[in-house]
Short mmCIF file of C-alpha atoms in Angstrom, two decimals:
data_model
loop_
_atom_site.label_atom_id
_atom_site.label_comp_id
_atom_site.label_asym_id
_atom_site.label_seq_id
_atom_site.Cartn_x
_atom_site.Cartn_y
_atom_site.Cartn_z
CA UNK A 294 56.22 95.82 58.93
CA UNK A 295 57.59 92.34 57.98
CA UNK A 296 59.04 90.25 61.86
CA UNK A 297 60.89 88.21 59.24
CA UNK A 298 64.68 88.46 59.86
CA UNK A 299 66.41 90.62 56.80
CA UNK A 300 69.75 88.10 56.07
CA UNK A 301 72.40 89.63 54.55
CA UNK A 302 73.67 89.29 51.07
CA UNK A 303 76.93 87.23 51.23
CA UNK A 304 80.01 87.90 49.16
CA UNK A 305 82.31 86.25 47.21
CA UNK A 306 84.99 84.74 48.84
CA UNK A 307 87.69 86.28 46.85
CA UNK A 308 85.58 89.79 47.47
CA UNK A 309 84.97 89.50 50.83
CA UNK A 310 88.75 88.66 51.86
CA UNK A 311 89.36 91.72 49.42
CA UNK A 312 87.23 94.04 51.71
CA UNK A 313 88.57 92.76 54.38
CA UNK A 314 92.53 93.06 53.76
CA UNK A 315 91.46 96.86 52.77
CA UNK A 316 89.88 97.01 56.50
CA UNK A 317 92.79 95.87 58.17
CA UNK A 318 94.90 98.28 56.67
CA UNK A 319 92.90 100.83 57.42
CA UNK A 320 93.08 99.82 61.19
CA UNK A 321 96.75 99.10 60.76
CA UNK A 322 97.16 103.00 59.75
CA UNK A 323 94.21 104.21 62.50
CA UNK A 324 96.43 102.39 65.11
CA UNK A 325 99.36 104.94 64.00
CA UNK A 326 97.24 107.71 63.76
CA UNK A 327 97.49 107.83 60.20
CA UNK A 328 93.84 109.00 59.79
CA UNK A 329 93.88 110.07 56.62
CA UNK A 330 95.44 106.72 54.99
CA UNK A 331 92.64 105.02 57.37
CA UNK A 332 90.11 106.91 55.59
CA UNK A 333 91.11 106.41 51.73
CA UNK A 334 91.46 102.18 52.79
CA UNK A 335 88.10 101.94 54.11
CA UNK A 336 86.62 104.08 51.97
CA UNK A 337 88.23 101.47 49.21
CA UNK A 338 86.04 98.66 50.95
CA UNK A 339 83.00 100.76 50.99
CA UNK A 340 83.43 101.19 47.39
CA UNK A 341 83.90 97.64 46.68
CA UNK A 342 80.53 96.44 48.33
CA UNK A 343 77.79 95.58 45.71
CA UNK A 344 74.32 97.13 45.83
CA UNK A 345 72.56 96.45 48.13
CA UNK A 346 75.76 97.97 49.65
CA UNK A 347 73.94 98.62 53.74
CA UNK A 348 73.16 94.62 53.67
CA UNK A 349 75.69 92.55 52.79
CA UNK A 350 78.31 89.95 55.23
CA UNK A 351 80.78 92.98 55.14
CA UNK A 352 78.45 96.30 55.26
CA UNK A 353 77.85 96.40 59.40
CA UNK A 354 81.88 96.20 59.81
CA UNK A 355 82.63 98.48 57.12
CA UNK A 356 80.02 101.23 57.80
CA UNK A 357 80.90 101.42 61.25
CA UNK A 358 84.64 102.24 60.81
CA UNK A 359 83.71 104.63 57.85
CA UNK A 360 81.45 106.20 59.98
CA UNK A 361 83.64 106.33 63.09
CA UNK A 362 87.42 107.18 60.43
CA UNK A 363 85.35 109.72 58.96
CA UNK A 364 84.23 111.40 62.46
CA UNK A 365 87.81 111.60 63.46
CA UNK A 366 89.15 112.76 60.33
CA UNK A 367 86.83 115.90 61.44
CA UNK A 368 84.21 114.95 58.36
CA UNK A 369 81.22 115.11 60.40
CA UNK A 370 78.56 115.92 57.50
CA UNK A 371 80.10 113.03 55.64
CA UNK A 372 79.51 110.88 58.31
CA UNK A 373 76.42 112.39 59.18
CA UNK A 374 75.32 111.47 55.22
CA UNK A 375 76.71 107.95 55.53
CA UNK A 376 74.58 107.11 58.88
CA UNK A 377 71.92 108.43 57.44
CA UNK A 378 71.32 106.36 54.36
CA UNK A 379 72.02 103.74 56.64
CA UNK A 380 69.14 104.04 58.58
CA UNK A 381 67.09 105.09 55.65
CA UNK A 382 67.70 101.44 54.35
CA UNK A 383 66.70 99.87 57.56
CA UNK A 384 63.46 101.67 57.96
CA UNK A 385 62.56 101.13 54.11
CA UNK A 386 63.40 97.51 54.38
CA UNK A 387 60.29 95.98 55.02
CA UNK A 388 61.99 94.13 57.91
CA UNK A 389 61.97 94.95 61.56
CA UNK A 390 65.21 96.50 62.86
CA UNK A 391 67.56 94.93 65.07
CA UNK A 392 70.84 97.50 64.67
CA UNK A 393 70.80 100.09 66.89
CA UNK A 394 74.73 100.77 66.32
CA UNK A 395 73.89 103.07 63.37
CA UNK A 396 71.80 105.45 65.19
CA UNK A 397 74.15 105.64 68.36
CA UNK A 398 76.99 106.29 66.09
CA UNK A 399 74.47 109.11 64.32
CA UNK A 400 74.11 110.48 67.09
CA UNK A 401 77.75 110.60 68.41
CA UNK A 402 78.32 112.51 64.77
CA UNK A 403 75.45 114.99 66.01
CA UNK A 404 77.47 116.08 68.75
CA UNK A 405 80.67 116.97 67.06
CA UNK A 406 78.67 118.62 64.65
CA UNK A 407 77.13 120.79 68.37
CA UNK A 408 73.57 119.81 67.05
CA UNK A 409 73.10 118.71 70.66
CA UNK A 410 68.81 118.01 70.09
CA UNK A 411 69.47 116.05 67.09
CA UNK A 412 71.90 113.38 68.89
CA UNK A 413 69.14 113.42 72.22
CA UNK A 414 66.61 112.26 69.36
CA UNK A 415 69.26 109.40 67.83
CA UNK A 416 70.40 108.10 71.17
CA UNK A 417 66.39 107.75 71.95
CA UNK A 418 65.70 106.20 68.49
CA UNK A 419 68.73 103.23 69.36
CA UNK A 420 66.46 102.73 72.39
CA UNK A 421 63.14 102.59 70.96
CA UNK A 422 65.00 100.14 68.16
CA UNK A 423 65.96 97.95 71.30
CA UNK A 424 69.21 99.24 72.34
CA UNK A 425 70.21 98.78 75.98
CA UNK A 426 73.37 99.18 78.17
CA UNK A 427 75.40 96.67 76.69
CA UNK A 428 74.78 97.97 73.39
CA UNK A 429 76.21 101.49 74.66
CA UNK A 430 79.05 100.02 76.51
CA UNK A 431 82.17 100.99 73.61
CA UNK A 432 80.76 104.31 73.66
CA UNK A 433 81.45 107.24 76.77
CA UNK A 434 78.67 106.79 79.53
CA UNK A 435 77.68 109.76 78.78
CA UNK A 436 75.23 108.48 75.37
CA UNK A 437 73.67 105.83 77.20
CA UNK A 438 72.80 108.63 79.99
CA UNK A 439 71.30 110.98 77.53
CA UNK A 440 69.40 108.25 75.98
CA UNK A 441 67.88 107.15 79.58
CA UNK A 442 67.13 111.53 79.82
CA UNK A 443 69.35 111.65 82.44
CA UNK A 444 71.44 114.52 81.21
CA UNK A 445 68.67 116.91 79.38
CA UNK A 446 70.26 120.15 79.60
CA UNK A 447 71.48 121.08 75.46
CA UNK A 448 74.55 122.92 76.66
CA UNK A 449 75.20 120.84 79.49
CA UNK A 450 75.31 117.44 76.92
CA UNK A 451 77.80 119.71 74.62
CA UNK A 452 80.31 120.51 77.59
CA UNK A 453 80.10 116.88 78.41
CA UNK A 454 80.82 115.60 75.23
CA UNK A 455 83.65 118.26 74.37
CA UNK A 456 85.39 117.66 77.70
CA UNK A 457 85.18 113.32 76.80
CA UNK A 458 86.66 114.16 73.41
CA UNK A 459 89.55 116.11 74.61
CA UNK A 460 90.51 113.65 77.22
CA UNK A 461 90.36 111.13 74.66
CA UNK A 462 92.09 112.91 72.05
CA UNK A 463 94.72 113.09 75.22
CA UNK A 464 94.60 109.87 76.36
CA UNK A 465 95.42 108.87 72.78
CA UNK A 466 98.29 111.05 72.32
CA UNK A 467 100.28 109.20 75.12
CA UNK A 468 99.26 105.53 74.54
CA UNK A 469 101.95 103.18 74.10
CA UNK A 470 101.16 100.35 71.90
CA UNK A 471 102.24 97.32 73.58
CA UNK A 472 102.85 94.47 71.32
CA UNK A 473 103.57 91.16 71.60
CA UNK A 474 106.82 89.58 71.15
CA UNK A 475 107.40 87.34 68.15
CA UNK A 476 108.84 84.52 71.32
CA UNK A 477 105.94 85.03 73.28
CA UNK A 478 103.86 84.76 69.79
CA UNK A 479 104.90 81.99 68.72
CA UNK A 480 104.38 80.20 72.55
CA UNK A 481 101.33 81.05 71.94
CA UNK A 482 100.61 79.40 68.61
CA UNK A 483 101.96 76.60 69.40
CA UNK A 484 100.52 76.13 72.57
CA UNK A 485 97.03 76.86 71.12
CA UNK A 486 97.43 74.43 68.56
CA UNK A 487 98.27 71.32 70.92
CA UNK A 488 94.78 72.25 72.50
CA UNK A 489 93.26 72.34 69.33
CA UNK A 490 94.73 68.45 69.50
CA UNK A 491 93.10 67.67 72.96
CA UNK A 492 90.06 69.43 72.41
CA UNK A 493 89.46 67.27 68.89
CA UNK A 494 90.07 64.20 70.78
CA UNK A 495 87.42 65.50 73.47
CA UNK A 496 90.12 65.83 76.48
CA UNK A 497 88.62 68.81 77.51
CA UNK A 498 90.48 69.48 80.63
CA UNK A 499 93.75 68.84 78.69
CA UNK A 500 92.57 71.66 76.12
CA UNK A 501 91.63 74.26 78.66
CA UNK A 502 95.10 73.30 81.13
CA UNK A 503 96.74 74.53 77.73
CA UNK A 504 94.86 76.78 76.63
CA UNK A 505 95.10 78.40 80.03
CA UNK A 506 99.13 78.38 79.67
CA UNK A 507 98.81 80.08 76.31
CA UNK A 508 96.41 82.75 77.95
CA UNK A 509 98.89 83.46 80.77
CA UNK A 510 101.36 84.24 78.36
CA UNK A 511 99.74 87.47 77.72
CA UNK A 512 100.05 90.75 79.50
CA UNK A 513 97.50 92.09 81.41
CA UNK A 514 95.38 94.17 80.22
CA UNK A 515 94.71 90.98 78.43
CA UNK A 516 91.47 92.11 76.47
CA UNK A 517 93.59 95.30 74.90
CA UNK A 518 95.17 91.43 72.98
CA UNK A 519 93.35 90.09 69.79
CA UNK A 520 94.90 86.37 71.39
CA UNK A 521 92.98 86.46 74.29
CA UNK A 522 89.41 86.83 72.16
CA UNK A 523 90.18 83.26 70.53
CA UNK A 524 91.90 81.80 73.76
CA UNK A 525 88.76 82.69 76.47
CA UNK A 526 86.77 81.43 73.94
CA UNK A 527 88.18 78.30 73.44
CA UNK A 528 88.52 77.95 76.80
CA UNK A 529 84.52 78.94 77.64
CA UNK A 530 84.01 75.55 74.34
CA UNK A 531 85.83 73.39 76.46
CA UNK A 532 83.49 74.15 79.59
CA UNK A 533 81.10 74.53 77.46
CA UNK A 534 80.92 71.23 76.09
CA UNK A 535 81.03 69.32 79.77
CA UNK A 536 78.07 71.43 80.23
CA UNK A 537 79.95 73.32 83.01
CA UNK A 538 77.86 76.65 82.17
CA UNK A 539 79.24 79.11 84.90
CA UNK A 540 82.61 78.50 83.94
CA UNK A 541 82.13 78.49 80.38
CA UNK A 542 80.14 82.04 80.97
CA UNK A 543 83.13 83.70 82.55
CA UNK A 544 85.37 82.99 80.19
CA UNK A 545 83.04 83.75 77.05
CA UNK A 546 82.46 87.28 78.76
CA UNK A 547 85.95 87.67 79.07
CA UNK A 548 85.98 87.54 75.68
CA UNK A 549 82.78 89.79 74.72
CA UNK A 550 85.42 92.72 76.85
CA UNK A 551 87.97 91.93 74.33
CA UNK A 552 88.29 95.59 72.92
CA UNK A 553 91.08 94.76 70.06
CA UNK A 554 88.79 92.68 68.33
CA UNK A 555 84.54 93.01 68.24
CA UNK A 556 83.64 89.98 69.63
CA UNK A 557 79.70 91.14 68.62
CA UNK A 558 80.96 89.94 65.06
CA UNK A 559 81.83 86.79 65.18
CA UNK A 560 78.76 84.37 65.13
CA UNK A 561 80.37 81.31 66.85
CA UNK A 562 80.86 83.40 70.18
CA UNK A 563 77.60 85.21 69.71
CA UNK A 564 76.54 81.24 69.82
CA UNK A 565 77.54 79.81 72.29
CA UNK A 566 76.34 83.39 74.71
CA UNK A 567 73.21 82.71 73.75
CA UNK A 568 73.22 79.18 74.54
CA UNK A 569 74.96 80.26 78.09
CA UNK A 570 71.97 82.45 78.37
CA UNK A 571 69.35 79.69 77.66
CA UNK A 572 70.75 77.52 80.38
CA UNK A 573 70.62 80.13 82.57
CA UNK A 574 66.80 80.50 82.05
CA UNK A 575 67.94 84.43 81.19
CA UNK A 576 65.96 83.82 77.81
CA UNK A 577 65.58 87.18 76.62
CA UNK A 578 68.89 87.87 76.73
CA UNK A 579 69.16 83.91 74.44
CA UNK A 580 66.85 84.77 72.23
CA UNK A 581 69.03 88.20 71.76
CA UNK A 582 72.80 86.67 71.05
CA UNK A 583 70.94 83.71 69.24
CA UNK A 584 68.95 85.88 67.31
CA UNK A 585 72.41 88.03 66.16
CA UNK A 586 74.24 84.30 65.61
CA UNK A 587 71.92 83.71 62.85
CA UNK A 588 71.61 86.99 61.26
CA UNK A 589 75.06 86.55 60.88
CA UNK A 590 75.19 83.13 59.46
CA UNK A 591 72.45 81.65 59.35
CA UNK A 592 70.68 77.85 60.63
CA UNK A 593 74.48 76.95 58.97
CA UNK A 594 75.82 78.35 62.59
CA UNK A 595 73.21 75.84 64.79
CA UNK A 596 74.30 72.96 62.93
CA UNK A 597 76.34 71.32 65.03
CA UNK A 598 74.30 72.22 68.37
CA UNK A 599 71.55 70.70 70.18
CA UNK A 600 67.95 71.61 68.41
CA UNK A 601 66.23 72.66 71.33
CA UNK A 602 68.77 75.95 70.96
CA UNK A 603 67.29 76.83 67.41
CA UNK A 604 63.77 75.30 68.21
CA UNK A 605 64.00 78.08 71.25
CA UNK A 606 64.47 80.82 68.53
CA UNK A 607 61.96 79.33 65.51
CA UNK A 608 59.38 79.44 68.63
CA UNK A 609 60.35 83.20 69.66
CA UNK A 610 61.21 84.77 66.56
CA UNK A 611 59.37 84.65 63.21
CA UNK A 612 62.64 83.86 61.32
CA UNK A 613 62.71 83.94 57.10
CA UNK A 614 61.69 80.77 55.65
#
């Protein structure tokens, strides 16, 4: 099997915003439990992708909502089909895998569909693949304990899983969704943007003094907010670039918990983890978030960073030339 690193095939501007617009509607009509108009907007998206459809800058995003709208739409063997293409076209790549989302998320589908073995033997699979706690952590405890065997029993691991789905389904039901006020919106944005002024002008205790204004703004649970992803991060740059590393680390995990919006997508964050990581001397764990920054975008994303950061990864992973 080829170590290189598969990149993804990137889209068109004009496509790609395309996809995207279709995505957020479909989590605009998820969020009102509009399922079914979920599922006809993403599957739009999905459509729109060009072969190779499983690797381009849009497929990870896409497939996982299709996967996940389709699941709760109660079209399991759809999903189930879906996943499983997916993971065909990893293992036929040529290229070692690094995604272990599809085959959690296969075996999630395995359970509502009560095929109980079949989802022990996916959840194993993400961990053989390289899968570990934090890649379980937006999924119920109970996968990642199956995975580890610590739940075995078959009927046990059904009763488990049908008792998490009907306190979710009930948890759900009575939700409020809290949103922010356009006053307390616009503080915000305005607030975030006279940062945006201190931090280009390097006063980086300014920035963060503002940014942390703008952040209190928001009601806790502040990681149910999209805001908070872009303010903790913002604030971990700031700290980040006076090389204070522990307080830059809090705030960029603070923003990893952010559960509105997935901060495992966005390159810059994935970044600037692995870089905390590095300093640390936790180098696995910088080789892992460095290794997902540039699968994402590219050498483009270590452009403006100290060398020794992509030097660290050329050294550690055998990346495509």
């Amino acid at each position: 099997m080829n170590n290189e690193i598969r990149m993804a095939q990137t889209l068109p501007v004009a496509l790609e915003n395309e996809v995207f617009d279709l995505r957020d509607d479909a989590l605009a009509f998820l969020d009102e439990n509009q399922i079914d108009l979920a599922l006809v907007k993403i599957t739009k998206a999905w459509e729109l992708l060009p072969e190779s459809k499983f690797n381009t800058s849009c497929s990870y995003l896409i497939l996982c909502d299709l996967a996940g709208i389709l699941n709760q739409a109660g079209k399991h063997l759809e999903a189930k089909a879906i996943l499983e293409a997916w993971i065909h076209d990893l293992k036929t790549s040529g290229y070692k895998i690094y995604e272990t989302i599809p085959f959690i998320l296969l075996g999630e589908t395995f359970l509502y569909l009560k095929e109980s073995e079949l989802a022990i033997a996916a959840f194993k699979e993400a961990v053989h693949y390289g899968a570990g706690k934090r890649d379980f952590s937006e999924y119920p405890d109970l996968y990642f304990e199956i995975a580890k065997a610590k739940i075995i029993d078959l009927e046990e691991i059904q009763r488990l899983f049908n008792k998490e789905t009907s306190q979710r389904l009930s948890l759900s039901s009575k939700e409020n969704v809290i949103e922010l006020s356009e006053e307390i919106s616009g503080q915000i944005e305005s607030l975030s943007e006279e940062g945006n002024v201190y931090f280009e002008d390097e006063a980086y205790e300014k920035a963060i003094l503002v940014w942390k204004r703008a952040l209190n703004l928001i009601p806790k649970p502040q990681h149910t907010f999209a805001e908070s992803l872009w303010l903790e991060s913002s604030i971990g740059d700031a700290y980040f670039m006076q090389k204070k590393y522990d307080e830059a680390r809090f705030h960029f995990n603070n923003a990893m918990d952010n559960i509105e919006e997935i901060a495992l997508t966005n390159p810059f964050i994935l970044l600037r983890t692995g870089q905390l990581h590095f300093e640390a001397g936790a180098f696995d764990e910088a080789k892992e978030f460095l290794l997902r920054a540039y699968m994402l975008a590219g050498h483009e994303i270590f452009e403006d960073s100290d060398g020794k950061y992509f030097e660290f990864l050329k050294e550690n992973v055998k990346l495509e030339s």
